[in-house]
Amino acid sequence: MKEYCFGIDIGGTTVKCGLFNVKGDILEKWEIPTRTENNGVNILPDVAATIDAKIQEKGIARDTIAGVGVGIPGPVNEEGAVICAVNLHWGYVELEKELEKLTGLTVKAGNDANVAALGEMWKGGGAGYHNVVMVTLGTGVGGGIIVNGKIVTGTHGAGGEIGHVHVEDDEHESCNCGNQGCLEQYASATGIVRLANRMLAATDKPSVLRNEEVTAKSVFDAVKAGDELAMEVAEKFGKYLGTALAVVAGVVDPEVYVIGGGVSKAGKIILDYIEKYYKKYVFQGSRDCAFALAELGNDAGICGAAKLVLG
Amino acid sequence: MKEYCFGIDIGGTTVKCGLFNVKGDILEKWEIPTRTENNGVNILPDVAATIDAKIQEKGIARDTIAGVGVGIPGPVNEEGAVICAVNLHWGYVELEKELEKLTGLTVKAGNDANVAALGEMWKGGGAGYHNVVMVTLGTGVGGGIIVNGKIVTGTHGAGGEIGHVHVEDDEHESCNCGNQGCLEQYASATGIVRLANRMLAATDKPSVLRNEEVTAKSVFDAVKAGDELAMEVAEKFGKYLGTALAVVAGVVDPEVYVIGGGVSKAGKIILDYIEKYYKKYVFQGSRDCAFALAELGNDAGICGAAKLVLG
């Protein structure tokens, strides 16, 4: 009888770890540092060691463990190999195979944004749905697509890479990906700051944003206070993201969009700006769908990873 | 032992029918008219009657028939019910249930664009692939998305409705769907004519298109003859469609795009215009994928319908 599983979320600075029972309750959470030096060769041995230590500490019988789910900041192919993960200093790593050898447990790996989407579908803002699009608005824009309860990995592990869909022809600065006019350049935390600074520079309109450091948070705080220029920034943000999600609807026609990441801490107001343009541009047949804020915060990754292995 | 199945493609004027063996060979093809009068109440009884006649004619034992697959010009939900099909004068019709009652055979139904995509994946331009995006450029623009060999139906049956993704803010004419700036307004046969007429009206530039009726075919014939204005029309067509497909890549990251419908008869030249902009705007990770012309023509529907029931 399987009773436990591990959910592991490997990020560029820390590895978040969770011990779950098979019902999905988090029994324990902890972190270890991500040792990225030497092309990150220590990362998987460190993960195996911390899992082993937890098994010892808890006196868990190995044959009661369903396995280990792992989220990775990079594309993961159908064979569970990581193509590359810049933030871990990894090139091609046969993650599932290597970690299975190190732990003696079943391992399932997925891209972190996809895994977070699975977590939110399981126990968060997308609970009760099986067709979910999750958008993570952080330093960048990540995405995860779930169709009939399964992650859409994509041929090159690039399924759900909606941060890099093209939304603006008139852009002369480059995105981190090398293209110009990506959604990420307007809808990420960094992108919102960029939009705001551009608009502040373009007019003399008074704004509370002129008196403080401009962040995604300060922009939406100003929106809530009725600041006109901040509201124009929010309109632009909503137009880019809402229009892009309307296009996503024309591809997978989901039940719910779950919006997470640091920007989503501004709350329901961001959904209002996104929905306004989504409703304007979406095909009528897909108009009736839900928008929700992510609920799991930093736990989305470990929850989704656990769900990967629980199936 | 199952030996046979039927693939049925119900269109607004004719019902295309095919008798297949389970290996997928078409044994026989025929058509019957689509009787749309009286809210199309005769359509399913007519289909059942023609299937029954073929069974009698061929002396096929009923228990050797795997079932009947049906493609419909409208959204079909997970329960095999049609939400509405304007061209058949249908509202909500429980297609699978009703046709099973009429025929005594297993019935599987799907949207015609999705079913055509399945057909092309099975035996046409997408053969050998499991992650396929099919785009049909006819009077309108239809789409079908296949992920891991399965049609993405979508929550409201609107998966793959890429003809109605928003691609142009500066559009003042309405699409048939009621929105403005849909892909269909620029990339369908009708859309290409509209683009050409607009450009002919906007300049005095000489063009062979001024001497003849403008059709999608005449535009691409002129492109092949080196007509400068026609080439500008083709660039616009390629930019709208290529950019839209680059966005589709950011959602499902397919292996191959299959382009069909009347416009695709212009041949490989349309792929060149599409790929040019696709490659420009797509996320690097999805850049390496194939573009192919559809190969099954009018048989895509009956083939995909047969595949629906063969699984």
PDB file of N, CA and C in Angstrom, chain B residues 158-236:
ATOM      1  N   ALA B 158     -15.014  24.438 -28.525  1.00  0.00           N
ATOM      2  CA  ALA B 158     -14.396  25.484 -29.344  1.00  0.00           C
ATOM      3  C   ALA B 158     -12.867  25.358 -29.394  1.00  0.00           C
ATOM      4  N   GLY B 159     -12.337  24.207 -29.013  1.00  0.00           N
ATOM      5  CA  GLY B 159     -10.898  23.972 -29.173  1.00  0.00           C
ATOM      6  C   GLY B 159     -10.542  24.041 -30.652  1.00  0.00           C
ATOM      7  N   GLY B 160      -9.444  24.685 -30.982  1.00  0.00           N
ATOM      8  CA  GLY B 160      -9.006  24.776 -32.371  1.00  0.00           C
ATOM      9  C   GLY B 160      -9.785  25.771 -33.218  1.00  0.00           C
ATOM     10  N   GLU B 161     -10.554  26.655 -32.597  1.00  0.00           N
ATOM     11  CA  GLU B 161     -11.295  27.681 -33.368  1.00  0.00           C
ATOM     12  C   GLU B 161     -10.355  28.825 -33.720  1.00  0.00           C
ATOM     13  N   ILE B 162      -9.261  28.501 -34.400  1.00  0.00           N
ATOM     14  CA  ILE B 162      -8.244  29.530 -34.588  1.00  0.00           C
ATOM     15  C   ILE B 162      -8.610  30.536 -35.665  1.00  0.00           C
ATOM     16  N   GLY B 163      -9.672  30.278 -36.425  1.00  0.00           N
ATOM     17  CA  GLY B 163     -10.136  31.285 -37.374  1.00  0.00           C
ATOM     18  C   GLY B 163     -10.601  32.556 -36.678  1.00  0.00           C
ATOM     19  N   HIS B 164     -10.936  32.416 -35.408  1.00  0.00           N
ATOM     20  CA  HIS B 164     -11.483  33.577 -34.709  1.00  0.00           C
ATOM     21  C   HIS B 164     -10.568  34.093 -33.614  1.00  0.00           C
ATOM     22  N   VAL B 165      -9.268  33.799 -33.729  1.00  0.00           N
ATOM     23  CA  VAL B 165      -8.342  34.464 -32.815  1.00  0.00           C
ATOM     24  C   VAL B 165      -8.118  35.889 -33.337  1.00  0.00           C
ATOM     25  N   HIS B 166      -7.926  36.794 -32.390  1.00  0.00           N
ATOM     26  CA  HIS B 166      -7.808  38.213 -32.724  1.00  0.00           C
ATOM     27  C   HIS B 166      -6.398  38.515 -33.195  1.00  0.00           C
ATOM     28  N   VAL B 167      -6.278  39.072 -34.398  1.00  0.00           N
ATOM     29  CA  VAL B 167      -4.949  39.360 -34.938  1.00  0.00           C
ATOM     30  C   VAL B 167      -4.774  40.822 -35.371  1.00  0.00           C
ATOM     31  N   GLU B 168      -5.826  41.621 -35.347  1.00  0.00           N
ATOM     32  CA  GLU B 168      -5.720  42.999 -35.850  1.00  0.00           C
ATOM     33  C   GLU B 168      -6.641  43.935 -35.070  1.00  0.00           C
ATOM     34  N   ASP B 169      -6.025  44.920 -34.397  1.00  0.00           N
ATOM     35  CA  ASP B 169      -6.835  45.896 -33.658  1.00  0.00           C
ATOM     36  C   ASP B 169      -7.513  46.891 -34.596  1.00  0.00           C
ATOM     37  N   ASP B 170      -6.844  47.216 -35.706  1.00  0.00           N
ATOM     38  CA  ASP B 170      -7.346  48.277 -36.590  1.00  0.00           C
ATOM     39  C   ASP B 170      -8.253  47.722 -37.676  1.00  0.00           C
ATOM     40  N   GLU B 171      -9.322  47.073 -37.275  1.00  0.00           N
ATOM     41  CA  GLU B 171     -10.267  46.535 -38.246  1.00  0.00           C
ATOM     42  C   GLU B 171     -11.657  47.062 -37.900  1.00  0.00           C
ATOM     43  N   HIS B 172     -12.357  47.580 -38.918  1.00  0.00           N
ATOM     44  CA  HIS B 172     -13.660  48.157 -38.626  1.00  0.00           C
ATOM     45  C   HIS B 172     -14.800  47.348 -39.217  1.00  0.00           C
ATOM     46  N   GLU B 173     -14.466  46.397 -40.104  1.00  0.00           N
ATOM     47  CA  GLU B 173     -15.506  45.492 -40.594  1.00  0.00           C
ATOM     48  C   GLU B 173     -15.635  44.320 -39.624  1.00  0.00           C
ATOM     49  N   SER B 174     -16.842  43.765 -39.543  1.00  0.00           N
ATOM     50  CA  SER B 174     -17.051  42.657 -38.611  1.00  0.00           C
ATOM     51  C   SER B 174     -16.870  41.317 -39.296  1.00  0.00           C
ATOM     52  N   CYS B 175     -16.341  40.383 -38.549  1.00  0.00           N
ATOM     53  CA  CYS B 175     -16.243  38.987 -38.966  1.00  0.00           C
ATOM     54  C   CYS B 175     -17.644  38.356 -38.835  1.00  0.00           C
ATOM     55  N   ASN B 176     -17.857  37.219 -39.487  1.00  0.00           N
ATOM     56  CA  ASN B 176     -19.139  36.529 -39.337  1.00  0.00           C
ATOM     57  C   ASN B 176     -19.465  36.196 -37.879  1.00  0.00           C
ATOM     58  N   CYS B 177     -18.437  36.071 -37.063  1.00  0.00           N
ATOM     59  CA  CYS B 177     -18.649  35.703 -35.651  1.00  0.00           C
ATOM     60  C   CYS B 177     -19.074  36.902 -34.811  1.00  0.00           C
ATOM     61  N   GLY B 178     -19.006  38.095 -35.388  1.00  0.00           N
ATOM     62  CA  GLY B 178     -19.412  39.286 -34.641  1.00  0.00           C
ATOM     63  C   GLY B 178     -18.239  40.108 -34.126  1.00  0.00           C
ATOM     64  N   ASN B 179     -17.080  39.482 -33.974  1.00  0.00           N
ATOM     65  CA  ASN B 179     -15.892  40.228 -33.534  1.00  0.00           C
ATOM     66  C   ASN B 179     -15.253  40.968 -34.709  1.00  0.00           C
ATOM     67  N   GLN B 180     -14.229  41.743 -34.416  1.00  0.00           N
ATOM     68  CA  GLN B 180     -13.496  42.461 -35.456  1.00  0.00           C
ATOM     69  C   GLN B 180     -12.017  42.146 -35.353  1.00  0.00           C
ATOM     70  N   GLY B 181     -11.388  41.853 -36.483  1.00  0.00           N
ATOM     71  CA  GLY B 181      -9.952  41.588 -36.485  1.00  0.00           C
ATOM     72  C   GLY B 181      -9.596  40.119 -36.315  1.00  0.00           C
ATOM     73  N   CYS B 182     -10.537  39.209 -36.670  1.00  0.00           N
ATOM     74  CA  CYS B 182     -10.274  37.768 -36.577  1.00  0.00           C
ATOM     75  C   CYS B 182      -9.359  37.312 -37.715  1.00  0.00           C
ATOM     76  N   LEU B 183      -8.561  36.293 -37.442  1.00  0.00           N
ATOM     77  CA  LEU B 183      -7.670  35.707 -38.451  1.00  0.00           C
ATOM     78  C   LEU B 183      -8.412  35.394 -39.748  1.00  0.00           C
ATOM     79  N   GLU B 184      -9.627  34.869 -39.614  1.00  0.00           N
ATOM     80  CA  GLU B 184     -10.444  34.514 -40.778  1.00  0.00           C
ATOM     81  C   GLU B 184     -10.656  35.679 -41.742  1.00  0.00           C
ATOM     82  N   GLN B 185     -10.618  36.908 -41.214  1.00  0.00           N
ATOM     83  CA  GLN B 185     -10.834  38.078 -42.073  1.00  0.00           C
ATOM     84  C   GLN B 185      -9.639  38.364 -42.997  1.00  0.00           C
ATOM     85  N   TYR B 186      -8.527  37.659 -42.785  1.00  0.00           N
ATOM     86  CA  TYR B 186      -7.329  37.922 -43.593  1.00  0.00           C
ATOM     87  C   TYR B 186      -6.755  36.670 -44.251  1.00  0.00           C
ATOM     88  N   ALA B 187      -7.058  35.489 -43.673  1.00  0.00           N
ATOM     89  CA  ALA B 187      -6.365  34.293 -44.147  1.00  0.00           C
ATOM     90  C   ALA B 187      -7.286  33.291 -44.845  1.00  0.00           C
ATOM     91  N   SER B 188      -8.583  33.523 -44.829  1.00  0.00           N
ATOM     92  CA  SER B 188      -9.502  32.665 -45.583  1.00  0.00           C
ATOM     93  C   SER B 188      -9.457  33.069 -47.054  1.00  0.00           C
ATOM     94  N   ALA B 189     -10.079  32.260 -47.916  1.00  0.00           N
ATOM     95  CA  ALA B 189     -10.170  32.627 -49.333  1.00  0.00           C
ATOM     96  C   ALA B 189     -10.832  34.004 -49.469  1.00  0.00           C
ATOM     97  N   THR B 190     -11.920  34.192 -48.750  1.00  0.00           N
ATOM     98  CA  THR B 190     -12.634  35.466 -48.757  1.00  0.00           C
ATOM     99  C   THR B 190     -11.764  36.590 -48.205  1.00  0.00           C
ATOM    100  N   GLY B 191     -11.014  36.281 -47.175  1.00  0.00           N
ATOM    101  CA  GLY B 191     -10.163  37.275 -46.532  1.00  0.00           C
ATOM    102  C   GLY B 191      -9.042  37.730 -47.454  1.00  0.00           C
ATOM    103  N   ILE B 192      -8.485  36.793 -48.202  1.00  0.00           N
ATOM    104  CA  ILE B 192      -7.398  37.132 -49.133  1.00  0.00           C
ATOM    105  C   ILE B 192      -7.929  38.065 -50.232  1.00  0.00           C
ATOM    106  N   VAL B 193      -9.126  37.790 -50.712  1.00  0.00           N
ATOM    107  CA  VAL B 193      -9.756  38.655 -51.717  1.00  0.00           C
ATOM    108  C   VAL B 193      -9.977  40.058 -51.147  1.00  0.00           C
ATOM    109  N   ARG B 194     -10.432  40.089 -49.911  1.00  0.00           N
ATOM    110  CA  ARG B 194     -10.667  41.366 -49.250  1.00  0.00           C
ATOM    111  C   ARG B 194      -9.370  42.164 -49.111  1.00  0.00           C
ATOM    112  N   LEU B 195      -8.309  41.473 -48.668  1.00  0.00           N
ATOM    113  CA  LEU B 195      -6.994  42.122 -48.554  1.00  0.00           C
ATOM    114  C   LEU B 195      -6.556  42.679 -49.910  1.00  0.00           C
ATOM    115  N   ALA B 196      -6.715  41.842 -50.958  1.00  0.00           N
ATOM    116  CA  ALA B 196      -6.268  42.247 -52.288  1.00  0.00           C
ATOM    117  C   ALA B 196      -7.062  43.454 -52.777  1.00  0.00           C
ATOM    118  N   ASN B 197      -8.377  43.418 -52.611  1.00  0.00           N
ATOM    119  CA  ASN B 197      -9.199  44.534 -53.078  1.00  0.00           C
ATOM    120  C   ASN B 197      -8.862  45.824 -52.343  1.00  0.00           C
ATOM    121  N   ARG B 198      -8.593  45.698 -51.046  1.00  0.00           N
ATOM    122  CA  ARG B 198      -8.203  46.881 -50.279  1.00  0.00           C
ATOM    123  C   ARG B 198      -6.907  47.468 -50.816  1.00  0.00           C
ATOM    124  N   MET B 199      -5.948  46.595 -51.113  1.00  0.00           N
ATOM    125  CA  MET B 199      -4.646  47.096 -51.560  1.00  0.00           C
ATOM    126  C   MET B 199      -4.725  47.632 -52.979  1.00  0.00           C
ATOM    127  N   LEU B 200      -5.563  47.016 -53.813  1.00  0.00           N
ATOM    128  CA  LEU B 200      -5.767  47.540 -55.166  1.00  0.00           C
ATOM    129  C   LEU B 200      -6.371  48.940 -55.103  1.00  0.00           C
ATOM    130  N   ALA B 201      -7.296  49.131 -54.174  1.00  0.00           N
ATOM    131  CA  ALA B 201      -7.968  50.427 -54.056  1.00  0.00           C
ATOM    132  C   ALA B 201      -7.044  51.483 -53.471  1.00  0.00           C
ATOM    133  N   ALA B 202      -6.049  51.043 -52.675  1.00  0.00           N
ATOM    134  CA  ALA B 202      -5.210  52.001 -51.942  1.00  0.00           C
ATOM    135  C   ALA B 202      -4.064  52.572 -52.779  1.00  0.00           C
ATOM    136  N   THR B 203      -3.728  51.906 -53.887  1.00  0.00           N
ATOM    137  CA  THR B 203      -2.610  52.414 -54.695  1.00  0.00           C
ATOM    138  C   THR B 203      -2.979  52.402 -56.188  1.00  0.00           C
ATOM    139  N   ASP B 204      -2.098  53.012 -56.980  1.00  0.00           N
ATOM    140  CA  ASP B 204      -2.251  52.955 -58.444  1.00  0.00           C
ATOM    141  C   ASP B 204      -1.295  51.939 -59.045  1.00  0.00           C
ATOM    142  N   LYS B 205      -0.586  51.224 -58.183  1.00  0.00           N
ATOM    143  CA  LYS B 205       0.431  50.282 -58.664  1.00  0.00           C
ATOM    144  C   LYS B 205      -0.175  49.317 -59.676  1.00  0.00           C
ATOM    145  N   PRO B 206       0.513  49.104 -60.813  1.00  0.00           N
ATOM    146  CA  PRO B 206      -0.037  48.164 -61.800  1.00  0.00           C
ATOM    147  C   PRO B 206      -0.029  46.745 -61.219  1.00  0.00           C
ATOM    148  N   SER B 207      -0.998  45.959 -61.668  1.00  0.00           N
ATOM    149  CA  SER B 207      -1.082  44.580 -61.187  1.00  0.00           C
ATOM    150  C   SER B 207      -1.980  43.806 -62.135  1.00  0.00           C
ATOM    151  N   VAL B 208      -1.631  42.558 -62.415  1.00  0.00           N
ATOM    152  CA  VAL B 208      -2.503  41.732 -63.256  1.00  0.00           C
ATOM    153  C   VAL B 208      -3.852  41.519 -62.583  1.00  0.00           C
ATOM    154  N   LEU B 209      -3.890  41.721 -61.277  1.00  0.00           N
ATOM    155  CA  LEU B 209      -5.154  41.523 -60.559  1.00  0.00           C
ATOM    156  C   LEU B 209      -6.200  42.563 -60.962  1.00  0.00           C
ATOM    157  N   ARG B 210      -5.737  43.678 -61.590  1.00  0.00           N
ATOM    158  CA  ARG B 210      -6.697  44.707 -62.027  1.00  0.00           C
ATOM    159  C   ARG B 210      -7.475  44.250 -63.266  1.00  0.00           C
ATOM    160  N   ASN B 211      -6.988  43.208 -63.938  1.00  0.00           N
ATOM    161  CA  ASN B 211      -7.591  42.799 -65.215  1.00  0.00           C
ATOM    162  C   ASN B 211      -8.518  41.599 -65.096  1.00  0.00           C
ATOM    163  N   GLU B 212      -8.708  41.083 -63.926  1.00  0.00           N
ATOM    164  CA  GLU B 212      -9.466  39.831 -63.802  1.00  0.00           C
ATOM    165  C   GLU B 212     -10.220  39.833 -62.474  1.00  0.00           C
ATOM    166  N   GLU B 213     -11.065  38.831 -62.335  1.00  0.00           N
ATOM    167  CA  GLU B 213     -11.755  38.686 -61.053  1.00  0.00           C
ATOM    168  C   GLU B 213     -10.731  38.267 -60.008  1.00  0.00           C
ATOM    169  N   VAL B 214     -10.740  38.952 -58.875  1.00  0.00           N
ATOM    170  CA  VAL B 214      -9.785  38.623 -57.819  1.00  0.00           C
ATOM    171  C   VAL B 214     -10.320  37.448 -57.003  1.00  0.00           C
ATOM    172  N   THR B 215      -9.548  36.369 -56.974  1.00  0.00           N
ATOM    173  CA  THR B 215      -9.860  35.220 -56.112  1.00  0.00           C
ATOM    174  C   THR B 215      -8.566  34.844 -55.386  1.00  0.00           C
ATOM    175  N   ALA B 216      -8.682  33.979 -54.382  1.00  0.00           N
ATOM    176  CA  ALA B 216      -7.463  33.531 -53.705  1.00  0.00           C
ATOM    177  C   ALA B 216      -6.533  32.889 -54.730  1.00  0.00           C
ATOM    178  N   LYS B 217      -7.122  32.134 -55.660  1.00  0.00           N
ATOM    179  CA  LYS B 217      -6.312  31.470 -56.685  1.00  0.00           C
ATOM    180  C   LYS B 217      -5.608  32.487 -57.587  1.00  0.00           C
ATOM    181  N   SER B 218      -6.374  33.519 -58.041  1.00  0.00           N
ATOM    182  CA  SER B 218      -5.750  34.482 -58.948  1.00  0.00           C
ATOM    183  C   SER B 218      -4.654  35.268 -58.239  1.00  0.00           C
ATOM    184  N   VAL B 219      -4.817  35.512 -56.937  1.00  0.00           N
ATOM    185  CA  VAL B 219      -3.771  36.215 -56.183  1.00  0.00           C
ATOM    186  C   VAL B 219      -2.486  35.390 -56.183  1.00  0.00           C
ATOM    187  N   PHE B 220      -2.596  34.088 -55.847  1.00  0.00           N
ATOM    188  CA  PHE B 220      -1.367  33.291 -55.775  1.00  0.00           C
ATOM    189  C   PHE B 220      -0.805  32.963 -57.166  1.00  0.00           C
ATOM    190  N   ASP B 221      -1.674  32.872 -58.173  1.00  0.00           N
ATOM    191  CA  ASP B 221      -1.154  32.752 -59.547  1.00  0.00           C
ATOM    192  C   ASP B 221      -0.321  33.986 -59.896  1.00  0.00           C
ATOM    193  N   ALA B 222      -0.827  35.157 -59.498  1.00  0.00           N
ATOM    194  CA  ALA B 222      -0.101  36.399 -59.774  1.00  0.00           C
ATOM    195  C   ALA B 222       1.213  36.447 -58.997  1.00  0.00           C
ATOM    196  N   VAL B 223       1.194  35.927 -57.769  1.00  0.00           N
ATOM    197  CA  VAL B 223       2.433  35.862 -56.980  1.00  0.00           C
ATOM    198  C   VAL B 223       3.468  35.036 -57.732  1.00  0.00           C
ATOM    199  N   LYS B 224       3.023  33.890 -58.241  1.00  0.00           N
ATOM    200  CA  LYS B 224       3.955  33.002 -58.953  1.00  0.00           C
ATOM    201  C   LYS B 224       4.502  33.678 -60.224  1.00  0.00           C
ATOM    202  N   ALA B 225       3.692  34.576 -60.801  1.00  0.00           N
ATOM    203  CA  ALA B 225       4.128  35.294 -62.002  1.00  0.00           C
ATOM    204  C   ALA B 225       4.955  36.534 -61.655  1.00  0.00           C
ATOM    205  N   GLY B 226       5.196  36.764 -60.348  1.00  0.00           N
ATOM    206  CA  GLY B 226       6.048  37.878 -59.934  1.00  0.00           C
ATOM    207  C   GLY B 226       5.326  39.207 -59.805  1.00  0.00           C
ATOM    208  N   ASP B 227       4.004  39.189 -59.742  1.00  0.00           N
ATOM    209  CA  ASP B 227       3.241  40.439 -59.610  1.00  0.00           C
ATOM    210  C   ASP B 227       3.493  41.053 -58.226  1.00  0.00           C
ATOM    211  N   GLU B 228       3.986  42.322 -58.246  1.00  0.00           N
ATOM    212  CA  GLU B 228       4.452  42.939 -57.002  1.00  0.00           C
ATOM    213  C   GLU B 228       3.332  43.155 -55.987  1.00  0.00           C
ATOM    214  N   LEU B 229       2.200  43.653 -56.470  1.00  0.00           N
ATOM    215  CA  LEU B 229       1.094  43.907 -55.552  1.00  0.00           C
ATOM    216  C   LEU B 229       0.561  42.607 -54.963  1.00  0.00           C
ATOM    217  N   ALA B 230       0.464  41.579 -55.809  1.00  0.00           N
ATOM    218  CA  ALA B 230       0.001  40.274 -55.298  1.00  0.00           C
ATOM    219  C   ALA B 230       0.953  39.743 -54.236  1.00  0.00           C
ATOM    220  N   MET B 231       2.260  40.001 -54.436  1.00  0.00           N
ATOM    221  CA  MET B 231       3.227  39.555 -53.434  1.00  0.00           C
ATOM    222  C   MET B 231       3.056  40.300 -52.115  1.00  0.00           C
ATOM    223  N   GLU B 232       2.651  41.570 -52.194  1.00  0.00           N
ATOM    224  CA  GLU B 232       2.380  42.316 -50.959  1.00  0.00           C
ATOM    225  C   GLU B 232       1.160  41.741 -50.234  1.00  0.00           C
ATOM    226  N   VAL B 233       0.161  41.324 -51.011  1.00  0.00           N
ATOM    227  CA  VAL B 233      -1.015  40.690 -50.405  1.00  0.00           C
ATOM    228  C   VAL B 233      -0.584  39.390 -49.714  1.00  0.00           C
ATOM    229  N   ALA B 234       0.249  38.606 -50.395  1.00  0.00           N
ATOM    230  CA  ALA B 234       0.711  37.331 -49.833  1.00  0.00           C
ATOM    231  C   ALA B 234       1.523  37.548 -48.559  1.00  0.00           C
ATOM    232  N   GLU B 235       2.320  38.638 -48.537  1.00  0.00           N
ATOM    233  CA  GLU B 235       3.079  38.953 -47.317  1.00  0.00           C
ATOM    234  C   GLU B 235       2.126  39.212 -46.151  1.00  0.00           C
ATOM    235  N   LYS B 236       1.073  39.977 -46.417  1.00  0.00           N
ATOM    236  CA  LYS B 236       0.120  40.284 -45.339  1.00  0.00           C
ATOM    237  C   LYS B 236      -0.564  39.002 -44.855  1.00  0.00           C
TER     238      LYS B 236
END
